[in-house]
XYZ file of C-alpha atoms in Angstrom:
688
model
C 147.588 -121.975 49.251
C 147.169 -122.880 45.583
C 149.236 -126.015 45.267
C 149.423 -125.630 41.484
C 151.623 -122.563 41.964
C 153.994 -124.005 44.573
C 157.479 -122.553 44.158
C 160.150 -124.896 42.927
C 161.933 -124.953 46.271
C 158.748 -126.156 48.001
C 158.192 -128.840 45.404
C 161.778 -129.992 45.886
C 161.257 -130.121 49.651
C 158.157 -132.264 49.243
C 160.095 -134.697 47.077
C 162.869 -134.900 49.657
C 160.449 -135.382 52.515
C 158.571 -138.091 50.663
C 161.757 -139.976 49.998
C 162.926 -139.631 53.586
C 159.923 -141.490 54.987
C 159.649 -144.049 52.246
C 156.947 -142.287 50.246
C 156.870 -141.596 46.525
C 159.291 -139.266 44.749
C 158.738 -137.225 41.621
C 160.271 -140.106 39.638
C 157.965 -142.636 41.259
C 154.442 -141.217 41.461
C 152.136 -143.227 43.677
C 148.405 -143.712 43.202
C 147.965 -144.315 46.940
C 147.415 -141.982 49.842
C 150.479 -141.516 52.054
C 151.031 -139.782 55.376
C 152.832 -136.910 53.660
C 149.660 -136.150 51.683
C 148.318 -134.640 54.905
C 150.231 -131.484 53.952
C 148.218 -131.237 50.726
C 144.723 -131.711 52.111
C 142.140 -128.929 52.204
C 138.687 -128.780 53.726
C 135.759 -126.388 54.010
C 134.274 -125.144 57.279
C 131.951 -122.499 58.751
C 129.775 -121.660 55.710
C 127.802 -118.408 55.989
C 125.023 -117.407 53.561
C 124.537 -113.694 52.852
C 121.131 -112.253 53.812
C 120.066 -112.075 50.142
C 121.209 -115.664 49.513
C 123.470 -114.684 46.628
C 126.872 -115.271 48.212
C 128.342 -117.937 50.460
C 131.396 -117.102 52.540
C 133.296 -119.977 54.093
C 136.589 -120.860 55.724
C 138.931 -122.819 53.481
C 141.572 -124.632 55.514
C 144.841 -125.864 54.050
C 148.267 -126.932 55.309
C 151.432 -124.859 55.097
C 154.343 -127.277 54.648
C 156.935 -124.522 55.127
C 155.590 -123.343 58.496
C 154.065 -126.686 59.522
C 150.668 -125.291 60.402
C 147.067 -125.298 59.350
C 146.064 -122.108 57.555
C 142.551 -120.658 57.290
C 141.405 -118.222 54.603
C 137.962 -116.923 53.652
C 136.579 -117.695 50.199
C 133.272 -116.828 48.568
C 130.951 -118.764 46.289
C 128.136 -117.622 44.038
C 125.667 -120.533 44.201
C 123.953 -119.390 40.993
C 127.021 -119.182 38.737
C 129.537 -121.282 40.638
C 132.026 -118.390 40.772
C 134.575 -119.308 43.431
C 137.269 -116.910 44.579
C 139.399 -115.953 47.584
C 138.100 -113.019 49.593
C 140.576 -112.859 52.474
C 143.799 -114.808 52.150
C 147.366 -114.579 53.325
C 149.867 -115.920 55.795
C 148.146 -114.261 58.767
C 145.083 -116.474 58.325
C 141.428 -115.425 58.433
C 138.365 -116.886 60.110
C 134.939 -116.467 61.734
C 133.255 -114.664 58.812
C 129.912 -113.096 59.778
C 127.598 -111.154 57.445
C 126.107 -107.859 58.543
C 122.276 -107.889 58.653
C 122.035 -106.026 55.319
C 124.766 -108.102 53.677
C 126.923 -105.108 52.733
C 129.767 -105.958 55.141
C 131.565 -108.986 56.491
C 133.108 -109.159 59.961
C 136.035 -111.511 60.458
C 139.071 -112.247 62.611
C 142.716 -112.106 61.596
C 146.003 -111.622 63.405
C 147.606 -108.221 63.841
C 151.092 -108.327 65.357
C 150.426 -111.827 66.627
C 146.994 -111.158 68.183
C 143.596 -111.940 66.698
C 141.580 -108.775 66.060
C 138.124 -107.975 64.726
C 137.922 -106.486 61.242
C 135.099 -105.471 58.891
C 135.180 -105.570 55.084
C 132.861 -103.535 52.839
C 131.806 -105.957 50.118
C 131.194 -103.385 47.375
C 134.601 -101.712 47.552
C 136.779 -104.305 49.246
C 137.894 -101.770 51.832
C 138.601 -103.086 55.325
C 138.724 -101.537 58.778
C 140.456 -102.670 61.937
C 137.651 -102.560 64.502
C 139.511 -103.597 67.652
C 142.960 -103.466 69.172
C 142.474 -105.911 72.016
C 144.930 -107.570 74.416
C 143.181 -110.930 73.950
C 141.425 -112.621 71.040
C 137.716 -111.826 70.603
C 135.208 -114.582 69.963
C 131.491 -115.281 69.446
C 131.039 -112.387 66.984
C 127.413 -111.192 66.647
C 126.066 -108.198 64.686
C 123.341 -106.024 66.197
C 120.087 -106.033 64.193
C 120.696 -102.478 62.934
C 124.266 -103.264 61.885
C 125.811 -100.455 63.923
C 127.325 -102.587 66.681
C 129.166 -105.881 67.029
C 129.083 -107.936 70.221
C 131.849 -110.345 71.136
C 133.360 -112.215 74.071
C 136.879 -111.797 75.399
C 138.939 -113.007 78.343
C 139.669 -110.386 80.994
C 142.382 -110.773 83.657
C 141.098 -111.322 87.176
C 142.681 -110.597 90.505
C 145.348 -113.094 91.544
C 147.267 -111.718 94.512
C 150.289 -113.867 95.373
C 150.410 -115.692 98.674
C 153.801 -114.092 99.283
C 154.827 -110.798 97.625
C 157.874 -111.377 95.413
C 161.221 -110.320 96.834
C 163.157 -107.544 95.118
C 166.584 -108.734 93.902
C 169.681 -106.652 94.613
C 170.664 -104.150 91.933
C 172.218 -105.953 88.981
C 171.180 -109.403 90.210
C 169.454 -111.937 87.958
C 166.874 -114.015 89.808
C 164.477 -116.632 88.591
C 160.859 -115.869 87.889
C 158.678 -115.360 90.973
C 156.502 -118.200 92.223
C 152.894 -118.441 91.109
C 150.151 -119.415 93.512
C 147.328 -121.601 92.180
C 144.050 -121.662 94.091
C 141.510 -122.609 91.391
C 139.929 -125.987 90.685
C 140.707 -125.920 86.942
C 144.130 -124.366 86.507
C 145.356 -125.782 83.208
C 143.808 -126.771 79.906
C 144.876 -128.908 76.995
C 146.114 -126.730 74.164
C 146.561 -123.751 76.493
C 148.795 -125.053 79.271
C 148.728 -123.430 82.700
C 145.977 -120.830 82.775
C 146.181 -117.231 83.821
C 143.438 -115.948 86.105
C 140.952 -114.771 83.468
C 137.198 -114.606 82.989
C 135.199 -114.400 79.770
C 132.998 -111.320 79.420
C 130.621 -109.819 76.867
C 131.613 -106.645 75.001
C 130.165 -104.382 72.314
C 132.034 -102.157 69.866
C 130.897 -99.856 67.011
C 131.021 -101.789 63.744
C 133.180 -99.124 62.096
C 135.669 -99.113 64.971
C 135.905 -97.456 68.341
C 136.261 -98.235 71.999
C 134.927 -101.629 73.152
C 132.567 -101.475 76.110
C 132.302 -104.317 78.597
C 128.765 -105.324 79.580
C 129.272 -108.100 82.139
C 131.206 -108.183 85.379
C 132.221 -110.525 88.158
C 134.549 -113.507 88.417
C 132.434 -115.672 86.123
C 132.636 -116.876 82.531
C 129.988 -115.552 80.133
C 129.988 -117.759 77.059
C 128.866 -117.489 73.473
C 127.345 -117.898 71.057
C 125.702 -114.508 71.610
C 122.227 -113.570 70.396
C 120.781 -110.047 70.118
C 117.128 -109.402 70.812
C 115.420 -107.988 67.713
C 115.041 -104.529 69.238
C 118.801 -104.401 69.782
C 118.409 -103.633 73.481
C 119.727 -106.872 74.979
C 122.159 -109.709 74.307
C 121.570 -113.324 75.351
C 124.339 -115.665 76.459
C 125.101 -118.650 78.690
C 126.797 -118.450 82.089
C 127.074 -120.125 85.456
C 127.125 -117.283 87.972
C 126.607 -119.511 91.012
C 129.056 -119.033 93.875
C 130.397 -122.585 93.466
C 130.506 -122.514 89.662
C 133.985 -124.079 89.589
C 132.548 -127.297 91.000
C 129.541 -127.372 88.622
C 130.935 -128.172 85.167
C 127.529 -129.151 83.743
C 125.467 -126.228 85.047
C 124.749 -123.011 83.137
C 121.847 -120.595 82.907
C 120.516 -118.483 80.045
C 121.027 -114.787 80.733
C 120.158 -111.451 79.155
C 122.232 -108.283 79.544
C 120.853 -104.806 78.804
C 123.213 -103.127 76.317
C 122.594 -99.646 77.741
C 122.704 -100.334 81.477
C 124.513 -103.663 81.840
C 121.611 -104.985 83.911
C 121.562 -108.780 84.012
C 118.438 -110.901 83.977
C 118.273 -114.668 84.319
C 115.958 -116.107 81.650
C 116.198 -119.875 82.079
C 117.621 -121.912 84.940
C 117.666 -125.616 85.657
C 119.945 -128.122 87.324
C 121.802 -128.644 84.086
C 122.935 -126.761 80.991
C 121.283 -123.994 78.977
C 123.269 -122.626 76.054
C 123.433 -121.644 72.355
C 120.529 -119.136 72.278
C 119.088 -117.955 68.942
C 116.274 -115.397 68.737
C 113.298 -115.916 66.418
C 112.898 -113.605 63.391
C 109.961 -111.795 65.006
C 111.816 -111.454 68.308
C 109.159 -113.171 70.409
C 110.948 -116.445 71.180
C 114.385 -117.868 71.866
C 115.525 -121.352 70.916
C 118.392 -122.913 72.840
C 119.951 -126.221 73.894
C 120.080 -127.864 77.293
C 119.498 -130.826 79.548
C 118.565 -131.675 83.116
C 121.646 -132.847 85.000
C 121.107 -136.410 86.247
C 124.839 -136.970 86.914
C 125.123 -139.569 84.168
C 128.228 -139.504 82.004
C 126.158 -138.931 78.842
C 123.175 -136.604 78.849
C 121.162 -135.581 75.796
C 120.998 -131.874 74.953
C 117.456 -131.138 73.757
C 116.359 -128.352 71.444
C 114.118 -126.073 73.518
C 112.118 -122.922 72.861
C 110.772 -120.295 75.248
C 109.274 -116.834 75.070
C 111.870 -114.109 74.919
C 111.394 -113.475 78.645
C 112.206 -117.120 79.430
C 108.665 -118.253 80.182
C 106.704 -121.007 78.457
C 109.689 -123.288 77.874
C 109.091 -126.487 75.911
C 111.144 -129.170 74.180
C 111.075 -129.457 70.379
C 113.429 -132.412 69.854
C 111.931 -134.898 72.323
C 111.628 -137.546 69.598
C 115.363 -137.373 68.781
C 117.437 -139.502 71.136
C 120.676 -137.630 70.454
C 122.230 -134.247 71.152
C 120.659 -131.401 69.215
C 123.333 -129.047 67.857
C 123.671 -125.689 66.074
C 120.077 -124.357 66.160
C 119.066 -121.950 63.350
C 115.650 -120.365 62.935
C 113.824 -120.591 59.619
C 113.441 -117.168 57.995
C 109.660 -117.288 58.444
C 109.917 -118.302 62.117
C 107.973 -121.526 61.554
C 110.581 -123.691 63.201
C 114.216 -124.380 63.951
C 116.868 -126.279 61.993
C 119.367 -128.337 63.977
C 121.820 -131.167 63.453
C 122.165 -134.429 65.353
C 124.152 -137.659 65.147
C 122.445 -140.921 64.197
C 124.273 -144.220 63.673
C 127.596 -142.544 62.973
C 126.195 -139.873 60.650
C 125.428 -136.214 61.298
C 121.951 -135.436 59.997
C 120.024 -132.202 59.513
C 116.521 -131.828 60.922
C 113.766 -129.224 61.070
C 111.588 -128.919 64.165
C 108.280 -127.158 63.583
C 107.048 -125.004 66.447
C 103.695 -126.727 66.386
C 104.500 -129.956 64.633
C 106.878 -132.877 64.278
C 110.622 -133.087 63.694
C 111.467 -133.716 60.052
C 114.873 -135.131 59.043
C 116.234 -133.758 55.759
C 118.218 -135.597 53.115
C 121.557 -134.142 54.224
C 124.698 -135.872 55.491
C 127.028 -133.408 57.216
C 130.661 -134.241 57.893
C 134.263 -134.228 56.817
C 135.691 -131.813 59.378
C 137.855 -134.344 61.256
C 141.169 -134.714 59.494
C 142.976 -137.648 61.096
C 140.262 -139.987 62.338
C 136.645 -140.463 61.166
C 134.731 -138.566 63.851
C 131.310 -137.108 63.162
C 131.245 -133.320 62.774
C 130.679 -130.534 60.292
C 128.796 -127.281 59.758
C 125.722 -125.935 57.977
C 124.002 -122.609 57.308
C 120.446 -121.749 56.273
C 119.578 -119.105 53.675
C 116.604 -116.742 53.391
C 114.611 -119.091 51.130
C 115.293 -122.249 53.105
C 118.369 -123.265 51.124
C 121.027 -125.047 53.155
C 124.766 -125.067 52.522
C 126.663 -127.740 54.416
C 130.010 -129.491 54.685
C 129.336 -132.778 52.982
C 130.158 -136.229 54.337
C 132.165 -138.547 52.065
C 134.480 -141.481 52.688
C 136.927 -140.492 49.934
C 137.238 -136.715 50.445
C 137.548 -134.266 53.350
C 134.792 -131.686 53.748
C 133.523 -129.951 50.629
C 130.460 -127.719 50.379
C 127.108 -128.826 48.979
C 123.820 -126.972 48.619
C 120.356 -128.293 49.450
C 117.792 -126.280 47.488
C 114.241 -125.626 48.714
C 112.983 -128.118 46.086
C 114.969 -130.897 47.796
C 117.708 -131.235 45.183
C 121.363 -131.286 46.248
C 124.413 -130.238 44.275
C 128.120 -129.990 44.987
C 129.672 -126.530 45.225
C 133.360 -127.336 45.713
C 135.890 -130.064 44.940
C 138.837 -128.878 46.999
C 140.902 -132.084 46.894
C 140.220 -133.361 43.404
C 143.688 -132.340 42.201
C 145.282 -134.364 45.017
C 142.942 -137.322 45.458
C 141.293 -137.549 42.061
C 144.181 -139.594 40.644
C 144.821 -141.700 43.753
C 143.231 -145.010 44.605
C 141.819 -144.755 48.109
C 140.674 -147.508 50.395
C 137.032 -148.414 49.952
C 134.914 -148.015 53.095
C 132.278 -150.674 53.768
C 129.794 -150.843 56.616
C 129.865 -153.906 58.858
C 127.504 -154.773 61.714
C 127.667 -157.632 64.199
C 126.273 -158.909 67.483
C 128.252 -158.360 70.663
C 129.327 -161.581 72.358
C 128.370 -160.033 75.688
C 124.641 -159.442 75.215
C 123.808 -159.747 71.517
C 123.462 -156.010 70.937
C 124.068 -154.852 67.388
C 127.332 -152.956 66.977
C 128.051 -150.829 63.926
C 131.448 -150.453 62.320
C 133.228 -149.946 59.037
C 136.070 -151.568 57.139
C 138.620 -149.619 55.114
C 140.033 -151.950 52.463
C 143.520 -151.700 50.932
C 143.552 -149.940 47.535
C 144.622 -153.197 45.817
C 142.146 -155.278 47.799
C 141.812 -158.875 46.670
C 139.092 -160.777 48.558
C 140.776 -164.057 47.677
C 143.847 -163.152 49.729
C 144.374 -162.936 53.483
C 145.125 -159.411 54.716
C 146.424 -158.146 58.072
C 143.893 -156.184 60.096
C 144.204 -153.074 62.249
C 141.507 -152.439 64.842
C 141.418 -148.640 65.366
C 139.420 -147.416 68.392
C 137.893 -143.973 68.928
C 138.312 -141.780 71.986
C 135.733 -140.001 74.042
C 134.332 -142.379 75.040
C 131.077 -140.501 74.335
C 131.792 -139.695 70.692
C 131.164 -141.482 67.406
C 132.976 -142.553 64.285
C 131.227 -142.547 60.940
C 131.626 -143.104 57.192
C 133.848 -140.076 56.537
C 137.334 -139.433 55.201
C 140.150 -140.145 57.665
C 143.791 -139.557 56.764
C 145.144 -141.985 59.371
C 142.962 -144.866 58.283
C 143.589 -144.268 54.587
C 147.337 -144.345 55.285
C 146.944 -147.653 57.142
C 144.946 -149.101 54.258
C 147.550 -147.898 51.742
C 150.152 -149.830 53.742
C 148.215 -153.029 53.044
C 145.991 -153.334 56.126
C 142.278 -153.880 56.365
C 141.196 -151.308 58.959
C 138.261 -151.938 61.265
C 136.735 -149.038 63.191
C 133.542 -149.146 65.192
C 131.147 -147.552 67.647
C 131.073 -149.850 70.695
C 128.717 -149.275 73.616
C 129.325 -145.853 75.105
C 129.413 -144.270 71.664
C 126.990 -141.495 70.832
C 124.464 -141.472 67.971
C 122.688 -144.664 69.135
C 120.640 -143.130 71.931
C 121.203 -142.254 75.566
C 120.655 -145.802 76.815
C 123.388 -147.208 74.554
C 125.828 -144.439 75.495
C 125.222 -144.944 79.223
C 125.801 -148.690 79.146
C 129.312 -147.784 80.295
C 128.183 -145.293 82.949
C 130.475 -145.888 85.948
C 131.791 -149.032 84.176
C 134.249 -147.861 81.548
C 136.060 -149.814 80.243
C 134.024 -153.002 80.478
C 131.834 -154.751 77.918
C 132.933 -152.339 75.188
C 135.868 -154.769 75.021
C 133.475 -157.556 73.999
C 131.887 -155.331 71.359
C 135.250 -154.613 69.728
C 136.638 -158.148 69.855
C 133.359 -159.429 68.405
C 133.899 -156.986 65.528
C 137.329 -158.474 64.882
C 135.739 -161.930 64.780
C 133.076 -160.657 62.354
C 135.770 -159.266 60.066
C 137.694 -162.542 60.154
C 134.503 -164.406 59.285
C 134.345 -162.514 55.974
C 137.236 -164.687 54.805
C 139.833 -162.117 53.754
C 141.382 -161.238 57.138
C 144.378 -163.180 58.427
C 143.466 -164.208 61.994
C 147.176 -164.488 62.827
C 147.988 -160.938 61.684
C 145.920 -158.707 63.970
C 147.006 -155.269 65.223
C 145.282 -152.749 67.475
C 145.599 -149.027 68.141
C 143.588 -146.130 69.503
C 143.988 -142.715 71.055
C 142.721 -141.187 74.297
C 139.681 -143.319 75.185
C 140.858 -145.565 72.371
C 144.185 -145.768 74.172
C 142.322 -146.899 77.283
C 140.621 -149.679 75.352
C 143.753 -150.669 73.420
C 145.576 -151.242 76.704
C 142.540 -153.039 78.124
C 142.410 -155.320 75.087
C 146.062 -156.406 75.193
C 145.646 -156.975 78.935
C 142.722 -159.324 78.234
C 143.932 -161.210 75.159
C 147.199 -162.108 73.426
C 145.744 -162.529 69.953
C 147.167 -159.238 68.569
C 150.706 -159.219 67.162
C 151.376 -155.620 68.194
C 149.634 -152.603 69.699
C 150.082 -148.844 69.653
C 148.588 -147.028 72.626
C 148.213 -143.290 71.995
C 147.656 -140.704 74.767
C 145.902 -143.143 77.127
C 144.507 -143.102 80.642
C 146.234 -145.890 82.564
C 145.501 -145.112 86.194
C 142.130 -143.512 86.902
C 143.214 -142.192 90.306
C 146.184 -140.272 88.931
C 144.199 -139.165 85.874
C 141.261 -137.728 87.801
C 143.620 -135.722 89.999
C 145.929 -134.436 87.225
C 143.796 -134.006 84.090
C 142.621 -130.582 82.975
C 138.925 -131.018 83.805
C 138.998 -132.793 87.151
C 135.543 -131.674 88.417
C 133.825 -133.293 85.440
C 135.725 -136.581 85.333
C 135.346 -137.281 89.034
C 131.714 -136.229 89.296
C 130.289 -137.843 86.185
C 132.571 -140.775 85.381
C 132.908 -142.133 88.921
C 130.546 -140.383 91.321
C 133.029 -140.850 94.144
C 136.442 -139.512 95.003
C 139.409 -141.874 94.521
C 139.897 -142.226 98.273
C 136.228 -143.149 98.691
C 136.371 -146.006 96.172
C 140.015 -146.997 95.579
C 139.047 -150.522 94.539
C 136.563 -149.240 91.975
C 139.113 -146.867 90.457
C 141.731 -149.622 90.323
C 139.346 -152.203 88.896
C 138.693 -149.957 85.885
C 142.330 -148.882 85.459
C 144.208 -150.519 82.551
C 147.300 -150.479 84.759
C 145.652 -153.255 86.777
C 146.164 -155.521 83.738
C 149.794 -154.561 83.101
C 150.973 -157.875 84.538
C 148.997 -159.750 81.863
C 150.262 -157.854 78.803
C 152.540 -159.850 76.486
C 151.815 -157.926 73.269
C 154.609 -155.673 71.925
C 153.226 -152.224 72.731
C 154.333 -148.795 71.557
C 153.164 -145.792 73.620
C 152.723 -142.361 71.988
C 151.904 -139.090 73.742
C 152.251 -135.372 73.114
C 154.633 -133.487 75.374
C 152.023 -130.754 75.900
C 149.061 -133.072 76.573
C 147.071 -131.826 79.576
C 143.949 -133.908 78.849
C 145.587 -137.296 79.391
C 148.833 -136.142 81.000
C 152.200 -137.508 79.921
C 152.525 -139.277 83.275
C 149.739 -141.672 82.224
C 151.737 -142.870 79.211
C 154.917 -143.040 81.245
C 153.271 -145.335 83.797
C 152.366 -147.831 81.077
C 155.787 -147.616 79.456
C 157.625 -148.160 82.751
C 155.344 -151.041 83.750
C 156.006 -152.845 80.462
C 159.701 -152.033 80.530
C 160.086 -153.462 84.029
C 158.399 -156.647 82.817
C 160.738 -156.766 79.784
C 157.868 -156.526 77.315
C 158.867 -155.158 73.902
C 157.911 -151.486 74.227
C 158.999 -147.940 73.423
C 157.781 -144.473 74.374
C 157.364 -141.803 71.693
C 156.898 -138.219 72.870
C 155.805 -135.739 70.191
C 157.305 -132.332 71.068
C 154.900 -129.460 71.798
C 151.889 -131.573 70.845
C 148.633 -131.203 72.780
C 146.093 -133.985 73.109
C 144.842 -133.848 69.512
C 148.261 -134.541 67.955
C 147.037 -132.432 65.028
C 148.052 -128.934 66.130
C 150.724 -129.143 63.436
C 150.387 -131.321 60.322
C 153.802 -132.872 60.999
C 152.521 -134.166 64.344
C 149.791 -136.157 62.602
C 152.310 -137.387 60.019
C 154.676 -138.454 62.801
C 151.926 -140.322 64.601
C 150.997 -142.233 61.438
C 154.634 -143.004 60.648
C 155.340 -144.387 64.128
C 152.223 -146.568 64.171
C 153.009 -148.066 60.764
C 156.679 -148.549 61.647
C 155.807 -150.429 64.856
C 153.311 -152.650 63.087
C 155.739 -153.266 60.212
C 158.495 -154.294 62.645
C 156.322 -156.908 64.280
C 154.685 -157.957 61.055
C 158.116 -158.772 59.636
C 159.384 -160.428 62.803
C 156.298 -162.636 62.979
C 156.538 -163.584 59.308
C 160.247 -164.409 59.646
C 159.500 -166.981 62.349
C 156.689 -168.675 60.447
């Protein structure tokens, strides 16, 4: 959506909405970022460079304030001239652009009558063809080397006979829906709800349209990304086809399927994961990611390479103590590009086949809208040029280009019209020593736009989820809104966070939460020591794993004026048995079943500290959250209510775990956090 051509009725609605939540109106323009600005943000994702290097296609995401949804369209860029124009845009939304091998066509996905379908566009004429008419959305699009065929994955219904055949109602009677029998280990998923009996399979279809042909079979999931062998005879993918695959969440093998016969061949197997295959330009090798499963909660995925038949496997990223991601072969086959996280930043590296790993001068990021998680995408061109979503603290993801000569230049400025005239909170790095063991902990401060170091400012400690994830120096709408409200915001990567090596991440293995509490509280002390934080005006919030630690913190100390706990885990026993990925949580986070170690589960449960909490605590959860089920939040709310602690429960309708499925859900989350803090900020100040 081009915001400069918004119809008058939309502009009027924005003014009304801004006024209704205390934001700026047209008569009172504000130079600060507000929660309502979420509707105006845009960011770039999924860049794809054409085979001749002359055109970049990418997904441009924006927010539709009228339909309250994120919208994706495909735009193109000419890196030589800077020409920037929409290629595929409209209310249906477009995504997953993929160039044909000769660059004359572009495959993509868009909705037809409510279902995602595969389309192809001829770049010279602009003509498009509907390639599929599928009952379920295709994914993992991959062109065959000759450009005649497209492979994809799709869910296929499995057999699910009911335990009891449904009764037939009398003629004219209206009965309720028949009962459904569940007999699978994982039967629901966050963002999807209760799952139908389906399995992911590999298909091929002619690139100009036709009848899709299924290549795989069996009650197993065959996952992308897909990779064609250079002769076009086989397709590589990842799957766990073991009989007990439902109980092995961290096991997968690398497979090959013959396109003509459907014959399957196992290429690589280990007690662990093997995934994300990419075939070398000469077709002789395959690079992929994987790790040996040692049952630890964090395990490093290494970049590996093997001959195309699966023999001769070796590790290329052994010197990088972090997950390798998104492997891409160099055009000359001399090595493989990949990204990895290091100290809160996503870096780009090149692993030579017969040499060292070289880290490039690229900072990838900007793809997380609400909170400052690491992330982002990149693509490699035929001459070694790299286009990537760029990491900045004051803008969501734009595109930049790294040329073969090492120079970097910006390609887009998607939010300059919105943010260019606003004063955002400055982001500063801060490191400190943990009071527990003296380890260095890295964090960042977001300062209020009118920051005066001579004054004392209230502080919000904002804690990331995961726990095996990482925050970094990137734009975050939530934190900028907090800073605009006058708070110094502290966010950090305590022990358990990724990007500091496997040993640091596994310090909380089978002991989460624990000393990560000391890391965070030490960060608050370090911020206070700078002289501009009011030690009597401290607030704390976090979501998911951050909700765990927020509850843990207010159960351990009373130094915070107020807390907001978002989508937490409160009781590990109930969580492990009701969350959407039970086999993983039980096996890797505890190693024992709840009935085998009830004391251990309880000792790590924030609910065990409910009797110590005195801090006014708001609890927020999405009604459709299946990752940390609503019952977890309700347990905390009821415990505090019974103890007459100042509390409230906010349920965001239809929201899954992310609370960002709709822009209004993120806005509502921000508004409720700031309102709770403001209430207790005012009440505390009135008694002073």
